[in-house]
Amino acid sequence: MRCDPIRVLLIEDNPGDARLICEMLAEVRDAEVEVECVDRLSAGLKRLAAGGIDVLLLDLSLPDGQGLDVCVRANTQAPYVPIVVLTGLDDETMAVKTLHMGAQDYLIKGQVDSRLLFRSMRYAIERKRMEEELRKSEEKWRSLVENAPNIIMLTDSDNIIKLMNRTVSGFDVKDVIGMSIYDYIRPEYHDAVREAVDGVSKTGKTGSYEIRGVGPDGSMSWYETWISLVKRDGEVIGVVHIISDITERKRMESEIKESEQRYRELFNGIRDGVMVIGLEGKFRDCNDATLRRLGYSREEFLRLSPADIVAPDFLHHIRSNLGKLRAGEITIMESAHRCKDGTIIPVEANTRRIEYKGGVAFLAVVRDITMRKQLQEQLQHSQLLVSLGEMTAGIAHEVNNPLGSILLYSEMLMQSDVSSQIRKDLKVIHDEAKRAARVMTDLLTYGRRVEHQARRLNVHSVLKKVLGMRQYGERVQNIAVSTNLLDGPLYVRGNSAQLTQVFMNLIMNAEEAFRESNGGNIVITTQIDRERAKVSVADDGSGIPEENLDRVFHPFFTTKQVGEGTGLGLSICYGIVTGHGGLIHAENNEMGGATFTVELPLAEVRRQRSSPRGRKRASLLTT
Amino acid sequence: MVTSSPKVLVVDDELHLCKILRRILEREGYKVKTATDGETALRFTKEERPDVILLDLMMPGIDGREVCRRVRQFSAATQIIYFTAKVMLTDPLKLKELHREADAFITKPATSKQILSKVSGVLQGAS
């Protein structure tokens, strides 16, 4: 029970009634009641405006107001003060009307005693307070809904929109309410909405759908809607839709997607391999060039670590560089990578530390340096030849003089009176000196330069001359030579004698391949490839062991018996061909033998068909 | 057989070569003098007026080409054969020059037959 006194305002123009009521209230024992009494509505309204009144006892028949109007005016003046009408008029209709106008109770004078009046007042106060709380609560929720950044919509079980705080442009909230949600949303999204609503109904969980519609500025916008069931007493009565405008988010998403795609295109467009290695030592990402070069699929590659692809010899190099890399230094290192099929590729890796997905990782840009290595080797080889040439020139003079003496003395002795055995022995000395002289001649070929003697010449003529020279030897050795030459002349710039020497050497080498077998085949082919004349000499002999392929052009490399070859033939060919600005290389062919190919720059670019029909296949010699 | 016994001066810093060349040439009836350096060669040329000089190019002191240049100044009739190691022949430009200077050219090492044919060749050409 409240301790504060109940402050009552009585508006009653009849002094008798007023006194009677005051006496009744004075009899109240349960609470202290303070009564103020005025005899005019105007005075009452004034007092109400001043505040501090807990309950109003109101007569409806006043000098300045009559009936319902009194009740309305009092309620308007002080909506929070409960009103108990106390009137002489026993009119049930009027009673109901006053209750509608905000009065809490309707009492008839003469039928009221102290207890009834007090109880009515107390209930009126309490009811008013509860009403007020409800109103405040509703106001709070309404304000929340109305001020929410989202569109909030309530649909009933027949999909009729029952409530909506606001709507998109082109619609008015009051028009939308009562509409079916399927009249409100564009037809192409009906399935999505239906699916979401059905899902939510089945599972009872929240669901969502995305739709496009006209946005607040009239342009098309994207909306994301979260929905959940609305239940009363355990029964589903509708669905609440919380709709957010996600146009901006969508735009950003698509920008990020585009940017990601652009980055991917760049990343994968790089010819070098690019790899990201996590600190834990696993590959985290790589570009397409990496996968193409190493032959792995992306899934396979991302399961690997550098130790799986770096050739073992180089692993400790990488480990020793880890500290530098961690410290933020950039390292450039030559190493070798092993492909899935076992091939080893020489590479140069440029590695640095980067920020990656919120952590630290290493970025390696890996270049295939096969070509560079080959060029380096070729350069080293040519340098070797040059220095060998210079050295030989120096030695030649010193060696040729004593050789001259040996030749002449042995000849002199052979012509003198000696036994036939001694003459034979002297012949050996003489021949050996001649052989030594031949070695010197071969060696000196290095010192030669072609530019003074280069002129336009037909490679086909040179080949035919060489084949003519070898004809006899080949016939007796059971060797068949066939040619597969382009039609017409094939012009290069060069020295005829030197190129004769090259082709002679290659053909004699091919013949050499049949030394231990009874004959064989040699095929000589000419082609044009990228402004170069290509001449290949292929045999079906025993081929060249893989490990010797790189060495056959090195000076003094020979597989012949000691005394049979100087080991300089191919080396001289190499010197001559590179001196002509050309290339020479050896490989094993599908006939089981070896193919030597000489590439020389064309003297002029000829328009030539290189189709097989344009070729003339001729067998110069068959046995 | 040569009737007037032509005089040949052999110039080479290799003594062995001088000796054997003397024997080869003398056996064919030539009168032979040898020198192992350029200065001696020039002196002998002035004194003896040889018909042919077999002249090595690379020698210490006055080299073969200088000997040739000086001999040409006082004895136009003397035939000069350059007798040299092959190293000289690798440069085509130099080779042309050498051919212009000398009457004949022999590369080392050479057989006695090659040497004798060159010597008789220049003598016939000169007569």
XYZ file of C-alpha atoms in Angstrom:
750
model
C 0.000 0.000 0.000
C 1.314 3.348 -0.942
C 2.510 5.657 1.808
C 2.223 8.895 -0.108
C -1.171 10.541 0.243
C -3.570 10.211 -2.665
C -4.169 13.674 -4.011
C -7.690 14.034 -5.292
C -9.083 16.883 -7.337
C -12.845 17.154 -7.096
C -14.645 19.271 -9.687
C -18.213 19.754 -8.258
C -20.345 22.855 -8.362
C -22.894 21.606 -5.820
C -21.498 22.518 -2.398
C -23.660 19.877 -0.704
C -22.411 17.085 -2.925
C -18.896 18.397 -2.552
C -19.090 18.314 1.220
C -20.633 14.850 1.203
C -17.874 13.466 -1.003
C -15.179 15.114 1.115
C -16.672 13.473 4.176
C -16.718 10.088 2.475
C -13.074 10.430 1.556
C -12.254 11.536 5.074
C -13.589 8.211 6.304
C -10.996 6.302 4.328
C -8.690 4.439 6.730
C -6.496 2.516 4.338
C -4.705 5.543 2.954
C -4.290 9.203 3.469
C -6.372 11.178 1.034
C -5.896 14.867 0.294
C -8.818 16.487 -1.460
C -8.881 19.752 -3.355
C -12.230 20.954 -4.530
C -13.142 23.422 -7.285
C -16.621 24.312 -8.563
C -15.831 25.181 -12.188
C -14.377 23.122 -14.992
C -12.095 26.009 -15.966
C -10.629 26.141 -12.474
C -10.243 22.345 -12.496
C -8.432 22.357 -15.800
C -6.102 25.045 -14.494
C -5.358 22.980 -11.400
C -4.715 19.875 -13.529
C -2.278 21.835 -15.617
C -0.323 22.646 -12.475
C 0.138 18.901 -11.891
C 0.458 16.837 -8.728
C -3.019 15.297 -8.988
C -3.332 11.528 -8.698
C -6.993 11.156 -9.561
C -9.808 13.388 -10.769
C -13.380 13.095 -9.452
C -15.483 14.767 -12.078
C -19.105 15.908 -12.152
C -20.499 16.074 -15.680
C -22.940 18.870 -14.991
C -21.004 22.038 -14.404
C -21.783 25.676 -14.980
C -19.029 25.901 -17.647
C -19.343 22.417 -19.097
C -21.863 19.685 -19.636
C -21.794 15.949 -20.201
C -19.218 14.188 -22.353
C -17.534 17.436 -23.310
C -16.380 17.830 -19.710
C -14.796 14.419 -19.733
C -13.068 15.061 -23.081
C -11.653 18.396 -22.007
C -10.377 17.045 -18.707
C -8.743 14.097 -20.437
C -7.163 16.350 -23.040
C -5.772 18.617 -20.344
C -4.268 15.771 -18.310
C -4.171 12.551 -20.278
C -2.182 10.781 -17.572
C -4.565 11.539 -14.734
C -7.244 8.904 -14.268
C -10.796 10.217 -14.265
C -13.649 8.857 -12.159
C -16.959 10.347 -13.236
C -19.290 11.046 -10.283
C -22.632 12.199 -11.508
C -26.303 12.272 -10.600
C -27.250 10.975 -14.038
C -27.882 7.249 -14.014
C -27.437 6.714 -17.753
C -25.768 3.511 -18.919
C -25.200 4.851 -22.454
C -23.545 7.932 -21.134
C -21.432 5.740 -18.817
C -20.081 3.702 -21.698
C -19.380 6.839 -23.711
C -17.393 8.435 -20.907
C -15.344 5.275 -20.553
C -14.542 5.536 -24.287
C -13.499 9.104 -23.781
C -10.857 8.085 -21.301
C -12.704 7.884 -17.980
C -11.851 4.946 -15.756
C -15.139 4.595 -13.929
C -18.684 6.015 -13.838
C -20.291 6.320 -10.380
C -23.790 7.532 -9.529
C -24.142 9.953 -6.690
C -26.185 8.483 -3.879
C -25.191 4.949 -4.768
C -21.652 5.403 -3.530
C -20.248 4.955 -0.086
C -16.811 5.714 1.216
C -15.371 2.257 0.567
C -16.739 1.995 -2.968
C -15.509 5.431 -3.891
C -12.051 4.780 -2.502
C -11.750 1.395 -4.254
C -12.917 2.908 -7.554
C -10.314 5.659 -7.243
C -7.531 3.264 -6.405
C -8.372 0.927 -9.289
C -8.619 3.899 -11.608
C -5.142 5.026 -10.615
C -3.718 1.532 -11.056
C -5.444 0.897 -14.405
C -4.300 4.233 -15.721
C -0.749 3.479 -14.673
C -0.830 0.113 -16.488
C -2.353 1.669 -19.555
C 0.332 4.264 -19.467
C 3.085 1.665 -19.239
C 1.611 -0.269 -22.116
C 1.377 2.891 -24.168
C 5.015 3.752 -23.405
C 6.152 0.284 -24.255
C 4.272 0.348 -27.514
C 5.669 3.751 -28.274
C 9.169 2.427 -27.657
C 8.690 -0.478 -30.049
C 7.021 1.695 -32.623
C 9.890 4.144 -32.472
C 12.359 1.287 -32.823
C 10.615 -0.095 -35.877
C 10.056 3.276 -37.468
C 13.621 4.408 -36.966
C 15.251 1.099 -37.914
C 17.555 1.416 -40.954
C 15.923 -1.702 -42.375
C 12.559 -2.147 -43.920
C 10.581 -4.310 -41.517
C 7.600 -6.133 -42.842
C 5.209 -8.586 -41.285
C 3.260 -11.021 -43.414
C 0.566 -13.360 -42.187
C 0.167 -17.019 -42.986
C -1.574 -16.066 -46.261
C 1.450 -13.911 -47.243
C -0.556 -10.737 -46.831
C 1.527 -7.785 -45.701
C 0.145 -6.791 -42.302
C 2.686 -4.267 -41.191
C 5.522 -2.312 -42.734
C 7.575 0.532 -41.343
C 8.401 1.987 -44.756
C 8.577 0.900 -48.307
C 10.663 1.322 -51.408
C 10.053 4.132 -53.828
C 6.944 3.927 -55.968
C 4.874 2.459 -53.154
C 3.057 3.951 -50.220
C 3.030 2.058 -46.918
C -0.738 2.296 -46.572
C -1.182 0.874 -50.107
C 1.221 -1.938 -49.462
C -0.419 -3.089 -46.269
C -3.050 -5.632 -47.196
C -1.214 -6.548 -50.402
C 0.164 -10.024 -50.981
C 3.925 -10.076 -50.746
C 3.927 -11.657 -54.232
C 2.259 -8.564 -55.658
C 4.869 -6.421 -53.987
C 7.979 -8.317 -55.100
C 8.994 -8.681 -58.770
C 7.899 -12.004 -60.292
C 11.456 -13.217 -61.059
C 12.153 -13.378 -57.314
C 8.946 -15.185 -56.284
C 10.666 -18.571 -56.290
C 13.517 -17.332 -54.105
C 11.087 -15.812 -51.598
C 8.846 -18.848 -51.583
C 11.797 -21.137 -51.059
C 13.065 -19.042 -48.147
C 9.649 -18.807 -46.511
C 9.056 -22.543 -46.922
C 12.476 -23.265 -45.491
C 11.860 -21.097 -42.478
C 8.441 -22.650 -41.946
C 9.900 -26.132 -42.045
C 13.005 -25.615 -39.915
C 11.816 -22.817 -37.666
C 15.219 -21.189 -38.119
C 15.949 -17.885 -39.786
C 16.362 -17.720 -43.527
C 17.236 -15.198 -46.149
C 16.714 -14.193 -49.774
C 18.209 -11.603 -52.074
C 16.128 -9.598 -54.492
C 16.498 -6.577 -56.706
C 14.040 -3.742 -56.607
C 13.672 -0.025 -57.075
C 15.747 1.764 -54.479
C 15.014 4.972 -52.569
C 16.603 7.093 -55.309
C 14.623 5.342 -58.047
C 17.557 3.285 -59.329
C 17.673 -0.479 -59.039
C 19.021 -1.686 -55.740
C 19.880 -5.004 -54.208
C 18.062 -6.078 -51.049
C 18.969 -8.797 -48.668
C 16.116 -10.020 -46.505
C 16.357 -12.035 -43.332
C 13.183 -13.740 -42.317
C 11.934 -15.584 -39.276
C 8.620 -16.927 -38.012
C 6.277 -14.970 -35.799
C 4.432 -17.187 -33.305
C 1.634 -16.639 -30.853
C 0.875 -19.283 -28.274
C 3.145 -21.673 -30.167
C 1.233 -21.202 -33.393
C 2.790 -19.584 -36.440
C 0.876 -16.495 -37.372
C 3.232 -14.926 -39.866
C 6.719 -14.115 -40.998
C 8.791 -11.066 -40.214
C 11.005 -9.795 -43.026
C 13.958 -7.577 -42.191
C 15.133 -6.039 -45.432
C 18.530 -4.343 -45.891
C 19.750 -2.377 -48.882
C 22.998 -4.130 -49.879
C 23.563 -2.304 -53.184
C 26.766 -0.719 -51.880
C 27.991 -4.004 -50.475
C 27.211 -5.717 -53.782
C 29.095 -3.022 -55.668
C 32.090 -3.450 -53.405
C 31.884 -7.208 -53.692
C 31.896 -6.977 -57.467
C 34.773 -4.483 -57.365
C 36.746 -6.823 -55.160
C 35.916 -9.663 -57.498
C 37.070 -7.664 -60.504
C 40.196 -6.573 -58.723
C 40.874 -10.164 -57.726
C 40.376 -11.267 -61.308
C 42.660 -8.517 -62.605
C 45.289 -9.527 -60.096
C 44.940 -13.190 -61.066
C 45.319 -12.327 -64.735
C 48.474 -10.349 -63.996
C 49.787 -13.017 -61.674
C 49.191 -15.771 -64.175
C 50.304 -13.682 -67.120
C 53.844 -13.483 -65.780
C 56.207 -15.765 -67.660
C 58.394 -16.277 -64.610
C 57.176 -18.643 -61.951
C 55.831 -16.819 -58.895
C 55.469 -18.735 -55.631
C 54.398 -17.797 -52.143
C 55.992 -19.861 -49.390
C 54.615 -19.787 -45.870
C 56.917 -19.535 -42.849
C 55.976 -23.110 -42.006
C 57.718 -24.103 -45.269
C 54.775 -25.007 -47.486
C 53.779 -23.443 -50.783
C 50.770 -21.231 -50.205
C 50.156 -19.952 -53.733
C 51.689 -19.972 -57.192
C 50.954 -18.710 -60.681
C 50.154 -20.775 -63.769
C 53.695 -20.433 -65.137
C 54.983 -22.352 -62.112
C 52.537 -25.206 -62.680
C 53.178 -25.315 -66.433
C 56.927 -25.449 -65.926
C 56.972 -28.036 -63.152
C 54.096 -30.142 -64.464
C 52.035 -30.230 -61.259
C 48.351 -29.486 -60.766
C 47.577 -26.658 -58.342
C 46.307 -29.102 -55.700
C 49.455 -31.212 -55.965
C 51.725 -28.204 -55.847
C 50.101 -26.663 -52.782
C 50.829 -29.859 -50.862
C 54.561 -29.513 -51.594
C 57.336 -27.602 -49.905
C 60.476 -26.094 -51.476
C 62.441 -29.186 -50.446
C 60.288 -31.204 -52.866
C 61.228 -29.176 -55.927
C 64.659 -27.736 -55.233
C 67.425 -30.065 -56.378
C 69.180 -31.387 -53.228
C 72.524 -29.726 -54.020
C 70.932 -26.323 -53.649
C 68.799 -26.896 -50.566
C 71.488 -25.938 -48.080
C 72.015 -22.681 -50.020
C 68.393 -21.825 -49.461
C 68.538 -22.771 -45.789
C 71.586 -20.613 -45.268
C 69.695 -17.684 -46.776
C 66.620 -18.047 -44.559
C 67.986 -15.715 -41.898
C 68.624 -12.950 -44.423
C 65.166 -13.428 -45.898
C 63.516 -13.261 -42.483
C 65.417 -10.042 -41.813
C 63.830 -8.559 -44.935
C 66.734 -8.823 -47.360
C 66.128 -9.688 -50.995
C 68.126 -12.658 -52.191
C 68.910 -13.603 -55.771
C 70.105 -17.129 -56.111
C 70.788 -19.604 -58.857
C 69.481 -23.063 -58.197
C 67.763 -25.921 -59.977
C 64.173 -27.130 -59.800
C 63.013 -30.665 -60.289
C 59.845 -31.087 -62.352
C 57.232 -33.727 -61.634
C 58.712 -35.882 -64.432
C 62.196 -35.610 -62.931
C 63.579 -33.065 -65.389
C 65.956 -30.601 -63.763
C 65.630 -26.971 -64.814
C 68.281 -24.397 -63.925
C 66.579 -21.369 -62.368
C 67.294 -18.028 -60.794
C 65.096 -17.261 -57.803
C 64.553 -13.734 -56.575
C 63.108 -14.073 -53.086
C 61.850 -11.584 -50.523
C 59.678 -11.360 -47.451
C 56.109 -10.140 -47.937
C 52.964 -9.502 -45.942
C 50.585 -12.278 -46.842
C 47.040 -12.809 -45.592
C 47.731 -11.045 -42.336
C 51.038 -12.800 -41.744
C 54.518 -13.053 -43.174
C 55.518 -15.214 -46.125
C 58.231 -15.389 -48.756
C 57.644 -14.428 -52.361
C 59.889 -16.092 -54.916
C 60.028 -15.016 -58.557
C 61.658 -17.876 -60.397
C 63.167 -17.514 -63.847
C 64.042 -20.422 -66.110
C 67.670 -19.808 -67.056
C 68.165 -22.865 -69.281
C 68.820 -20.606 -72.262
C 71.206 -18.382 -70.317
C 73.113 -21.418 -69.065
C 73.388 -22.797 -72.578
C 74.682 -19.483 -73.853
C 77.139 -19.315 -70.976
C 78.394 -22.771 -71.809
C 78.663 -21.931 -75.488
C 80.521 -18.766 -74.621
C 82.879 -20.652 -72.351
C 83.405 -23.188 -75.083
C 84.163 -20.516 -77.679
C 86.457 -18.768 -75.229
C 88.226 -22.041 -74.707
C 88.629 -22.405 -78.444
C 89.962 -18.879 -78.824
C 92.520 -19.284 -76.077
C 93.417 -22.704 -77.401
C 93.911 -21.132 -80.831
C 96.186 -18.453 -79.429
C 98.166 -20.962 -77.461
C 98.451 -23.259 -80.451
C 99.758 -20.490 -82.671
C 102.523 -19.946 -80.155
C 103.339 -23.614 -79.859
C 103.158 -24.273 -83.591
C 106.282 -22.352 -84.390
C 108.235 -24.083 -81.691
C 107.012 -27.523 -82.707
C 107.172 -27.149 -86.467
C 110.861 -26.366 -86.497
C 111.952 -29.558 -84.751
C 109.367 -31.478 -86.796
C 111.013 -30.098 -89.907
C 114.376 -31.344 -88.694
C 112.990 -34.802 -87.894
C 111.365 -35.061 -91.323
C 114.468 -34.013 -93.205
C 116.939 -36.065 -91.132
C 114.842 -39.195 -91.371
C 114.525 -38.729 -95.127
C 118.266 -38.216 -95.423
C 118.915 -41.386 -93.448
C 116.420 -43.423 -95.435
C 118.245 -42.481 -98.620
C 121.623 -43.578 -97.181
C 123.020 -47.107 -97.099
C 121.110 -48.733 -94.234
C 119.498 -52.123 -93.726
C 115.908 -52.597 -94.751
C 114.881 -53.004 -91.076
C 116.406 -49.625 -90.213
C 114.778 -48.086 -93.296
C 111.395 -49.403 -92.094
C 112.036 -47.944 -88.650
C 113.065 -44.626 -90.193
C 109.837 -44.666 -92.211
C 107.909 -44.909 -88.930
C 109.787 -41.882 -87.562
C 109.096 -39.984 -90.769
C 105.371 -40.852 -90.823
C 104.909 -40.050 -87.165
C 106.520 -36.659 -87.690
C 104.108 -36.063 -90.569
C 101.170 -37.011 -88.319
C 102.348 -34.598 -85.677
C 102.514 -31.950 -88.391
C 98.887 -32.729 -89.315
C 97.811 -32.243 -85.697
C 99.471 -28.848 -85.758
C 97.645 -27.951 -88.971
C 94.329 -28.919 -87.367
C 95.062 -26.920 -84.272
C 96.015 -23.879 -86.273
C 92.635 -23.864 -87.983
C 91.310 -22.254 -84.787
C 93.258 -19.128 -85.402
C 91.540 -18.609 -88.710
C 88.894 -16.010 -89.230
C 86.345 -16.365 -91.984
C 85.246 -12.780 -92.520
C 87.982 -12.016 -95.064
C 87.027 -14.920 -97.195
C 83.258 -15.090 -96.727
C 81.170 -14.931 -99.858
C 77.766 -16.060 -101.026
C 77.832 -19.762 -101.710
C 75.411 -22.575 -102.366
C 75.415 -25.113 -99.539
C 73.982 -27.725 -101.891
C 77.026 -27.442 -104.183
C 79.378 -27.852 -101.228
C 77.456 -30.935 -100.104
C 77.508 -32.467 -103.575
C 81.249 -31.884 -103.858
C 81.867 -33.583 -100.503
C 79.562 -36.505 -101.388
C 81.426 -36.934 -104.675
C 84.732 -37.075 -102.817
C 83.471 -39.741 -100.432
C 81.735 -41.831 -103.057
C 84.436 -44.440 -103.522
C 85.152 -44.979 -99.841
C 81.493 -45.359 -99.087
C 80.884 -47.846 -101.831
C 83.579 -50.165 -100.531
C 82.261 -49.818 -96.989
C 78.672 -50.662 -97.970
C 77.345 -47.267 -96.933
C 74.214 -45.877 -98.587
C 73.890 -42.111 -98.644
C 70.534 -40.520 -99.419
C 69.802 -36.834 -99.624
C 66.663 -34.941 -98.811
C 67.515 -31.496 -100.086
C 65.327 -28.472 -100.715
C 64.730 -27.652 -104.372
C 67.146 -25.202 -105.929
C 70.226 -23.560 -104.438
C 70.531 -22.748 -100.733
C 72.678 -19.671 -100.288
C 74.644 -18.779 -97.161
C 77.576 -16.456 -96.602
C 80.747 -18.316 -95.839
C 84.043 -19.801 -96.779
C 83.742 -22.649 -99.212
C 86.917 -24.468 -98.144
C 86.002 -24.289 -94.473
C 82.424 -25.431 -94.994
C 83.715 -28.254 -97.175
C 85.877 -29.223 -94.232
C 82.879 -29.122 -91.888
C 80.639 -31.318 -94.029
C 83.503 -33.626 -94.912
C 84.177 -34.046 -91.234
C 80.530 -34.727 -90.393
C 80.129 -37.252 -93.197
C 83.367 -39.025 -92.319
C 82.261 -39.147 -88.689
C 79.005 -40.723 -89.800
C 80.958 -43.280 -91.830
C 83.016 -43.919 -88.742
C 79.809 -44.994 -86.984
C 79.713 -48.063 -89.247
C 83.295 -49.053 -88.630
C 82.322 -52.175 -86.767
C 79.161 -53.029 -88.680
C 78.851 -54.038 -92.292
C 77.622 -50.780 -93.767
C 74.721 -48.506 -92.927
C 72.698 -45.497 -94.002
C 73.449 -41.793 -93.981
C 70.695 -39.260 -94.647
C 71.555 -35.660 -95.453
C 68.713 -33.167 -95.159
C 68.486 -29.427 -95.777
C 65.789 -27.159 -94.423
C 65.109 -23.477 -93.890
C 64.098 -22.497 -90.404
C 63.822 -18.904 -89.190
C 66.177 -17.459 -91.788
C 68.714 -20.152 -91.222
C 69.850 -22.917 -93.494
C 69.819 -26.190 -91.571
C 71.911 -29.075 -92.795
C 71.636 -32.307 -90.894
C 73.705 -35.430 -91.307
C 72.022 -38.446 -89.752
C 73.295 -41.996 -89.530
C 71.762 -45.214 -88.260
C 74.876 -46.288 -86.434
C 75.201 -46.757 -82.718
C 74.542 -43.152 -81.653
C 76.352 -41.108 -79.016
C 76.124 -41.982 -75.316
C 73.974 -39.340 -73.612
C 76.813 -38.202 -71.349
C 79.030 -37.489 -74.365
C 76.541 -35.365 -76.304
C 77.796 -32.148 -74.729
C 81.415 -33.103 -75.029
C 81.739 -34.128 -78.660
C 82.631 -30.566 -79.674
C 85.296 -30.195 -76.990
C 88.873 -30.193 -78.252
C 90.687 -33.519 -77.894
C 87.492 -35.410 -77.105
C 87.617 -38.593 -79.125
C 86.220 -42.091 -78.952
C 88.636 -43.352 -81.563
C 91.678 -45.439 -80.779
C 94.773 -43.540 -79.758
C 96.533 -42.524 -82.938
C 93.422 -42.712 -85.111
C 91.989 -39.303 -84.517
C 93.204 -36.042 -83.157
C 89.942 -35.382 -81.320
C 89.851 -32.045 -83.046
C 87.590 -32.690 -86.024
C 84.261 -31.714 -84.436
C 85.915 -29.025 -82.403
C 87.202 -27.494 -85.623
C 83.723 -27.804 -87.127
C 82.386 -25.979 -84.095
C 84.966 -23.219 -84.504
C 84.204 -22.816 -88.193
C 80.410 -22.877 -87.826
C 80.328 -20.408 -84.932
C 82.807 -18.265 -86.872
C 80.150 -18.172 -89.588
C 77.573 -16.946 -87.081
C 75.978 -20.379 -87.056
C 75.270 -23.221 -84.659
C 76.172 -26.873 -84.598
C 74.604 -29.475 -82.363
C 74.403 -33.206 -81.965
C 71.558 -35.437 -80.875
C 70.544 -39.055 -81.142
C 67.836 -39.864 -83.666
C 65.028 -42.384 -83.917
C 67.140 -44.546 -86.262
C 69.345 -45.262 -83.259
C 72.210 -43.252 -84.660
C 73.379 -39.690 -84.307
C 72.275 -36.539 -86.119
C 74.569 -33.556 -86.455
C 72.871 -30.345 -87.476
C 74.599 -27.247 -88.780
C 72.629 -24.006 -88.870
C 73.982 -21.140 -90.949
C 72.485 -17.682 -91.550
C 70.934 -17.448 -95.011
C 72.617 -15.139 -97.487
C 69.180 -14.003 -98.601
C 65.688 -14.842 -97.498
C 64.136 -17.032 -100.117
C 60.455 -17.616 -100.466
C 60.473 -21.338 -100.461
C 57.948 -24.020 -99.850
C 59.287 -26.568 -97.489
C 56.443 -29.027 -97.916
C 57.504 -32.631 -98.465
C 56.149 -32.413 -102.031
C 58.681 -29.689 -102.749
C 61.524 -31.956 -101.775
C 63.499 -34.103 -104.049
C 64.396 -37.391 -102.528
C 67.318 -38.914 -104.302
C 69.526 -41.794 -103.543
C 72.941 -40.933 -104.840
C 74.423 -44.227 -104.021
C 73.146 -47.605 -103.156
C 75.132 -50.746 -102.985
C 122.509 -31.622 -112.745
C 123.284 -27.948 -112.461
C 126.386 -26.919 -114.346
C 127.194 -23.556 -112.824
C 126.614 -24.682 -109.251
C 124.182 -22.025 -108.009
C 124.900 -20.589 -104.555
C 122.258 -21.047 -101.846
C 122.333 -19.248 -98.512
C 120.362 -21.045 -95.807
C 119.289 -18.759 -92.934
C 117.647 -20.320 -89.886
C 118.233 -19.950 -86.159
C 117.776 -23.705 -85.829
C 121.247 -25.139 -86.297
C 119.950 -28.661 -86.990
C 117.861 -27.392 -89.837
C 120.788 -25.460 -91.303
C 122.951 -28.548 -91.198
C 120.465 -30.916 -92.828
C 119.452 -28.386 -95.442
C 123.141 -27.915 -96.319
C 123.508 -31.687 -96.817
C 120.344 -31.985 -98.888
C 121.259 -29.081 -101.117
C 124.961 -30.002 -101.458
C 123.983 -33.520 -102.493
C 122.074 -31.917 -105.385
C 125.187 -29.949 -106.396
C 124.393 -26.522 -104.874
C 127.060 -24.455 -103.202
C 125.693 -23.845 -99.728
C 126.413 -21.286 -97.029
C 124.472 -21.162 -93.729
C 123.729 -18.433 -91.242
C 121.793 -18.643 -87.958
C 120.951 -14.939 -87.606
C 119.951 -12.003 -89.771
C 123.133 -9.984 -89.485
C 125.388 -12.852 -90.573
C 122.946 -13.524 -93.404
C 123.218 -9.945 -94.639
C 127.010 -10.021 -94.421
C 127.225 -13.318 -96.358
C 124.806 -12.004 -98.964
C 127.009 -8.976 -99.573
C 130.164 -11.126 -99.749
C 128.914 -14.173 -101.627
C 126.011 -12.817 -103.672
C 123.983 -16.070 -103.413
C 121.483 -16.928 -106.176
C 118.894 -18.113 -103.658
C 118.306 -17.343 -100.000
C 116.239 -19.891 -98.032
C 115.123 -17.514 -95.285
C 113.494 -18.283 -91.979
C 111.173 -15.503 -90.817
C 111.159 -15.738 -87.044
C 114.650 -15.128 -85.792
C 116.132 -13.214 -82.913
C 117.648 -9.864 -83.896
C 116.985 -8.886 -87.507
C 114.089 -11.074 -88.601
C 113.605 -12.687 -91.988
C 111.355 -9.978 -93.447
C 113.862 -7.256 -92.546
C 116.682 -9.293 -94.118
C 114.566 -9.618 -97.266
C 113.838 -5.862 -97.375
C 117.543 -4.988 -97.066
C 118.736 -7.611 -99.577
C 116.261 -6.245 -102.125
C 117.991 -2.859 -101.823
C 121.394 -4.041 -103.033
C 120.809 -7.344 -104.843
C 117.743 -7.524 -107.091
C 118.921 -10.764 -108.678
C 118.865 -12.787 -105.459
C 115.825 -15.058 -105.237
C 114.349 -15.185 -101.781
C 112.310 -18.108 -100.480
C 110.502 -17.598 -97.185
C 110.817 -20.751 -95.117
C 108.473 -20.493 -92.189
C 106.401 -22.296 -89.594
C 102.703 -22.466 -90.473
C 101.656 -20.071 -87.778
C 102.248 -17.190 -90.196
C 99.805 -18.549 -92.685
C 96.735 -18.340 -90.510
C 96.268 -14.654 -91.222
C 95.236 -14.283 -94.861
C 96.143 -10.572 -95.076
C 99.619 -11.208 -93.770
C 99.951 -14.179 -96.069
C 99.277 -11.944 -99.105
C 101.948 -9.496 -97.927
C 104.474 -12.261 -97.454
C 103.776 -13.583 -100.933
C 104.397 -10.123 -102.370
C 107.743 -9.819 -100.602
C 109.225 -13.239 -101.378
C 109.723 -15.105 -104.651
C 108.507 -18.363 -103.160
C 107.158 -19.761 -99.966
C 107.776 -22.992 -98.081
C 105.942 -23.885 -94.904
C 107.613 -25.872 -92.161
C 107.764 -28.772 -91.773
C 108.563 -29.649 -95.393
C 110.035 -32.702 -97.088
C 113.346 -32.526 -98.947
C 111.482 -33.008 -102.194
C 109.308 -29.941 -101.593
C 112.347 -27.855 -100.700
C 114.405 -28.907 -103.704
C 111.567 -28.308 -106.130
C 111.018 -24.758 -104.775
C 114.716 -23.939 -105.026
C 115.049 -25.160 -108.597
C 111.726 -23.491 -109.359
C 112.886 -19.986 -108.410
C 116.205 -20.483 -110.203
C 114.429 -21.408 -113.435
C 112.069 -18.498 -113.007
C 114.988 -16.136 -112.579
C 117.033 -17.301 -115.539
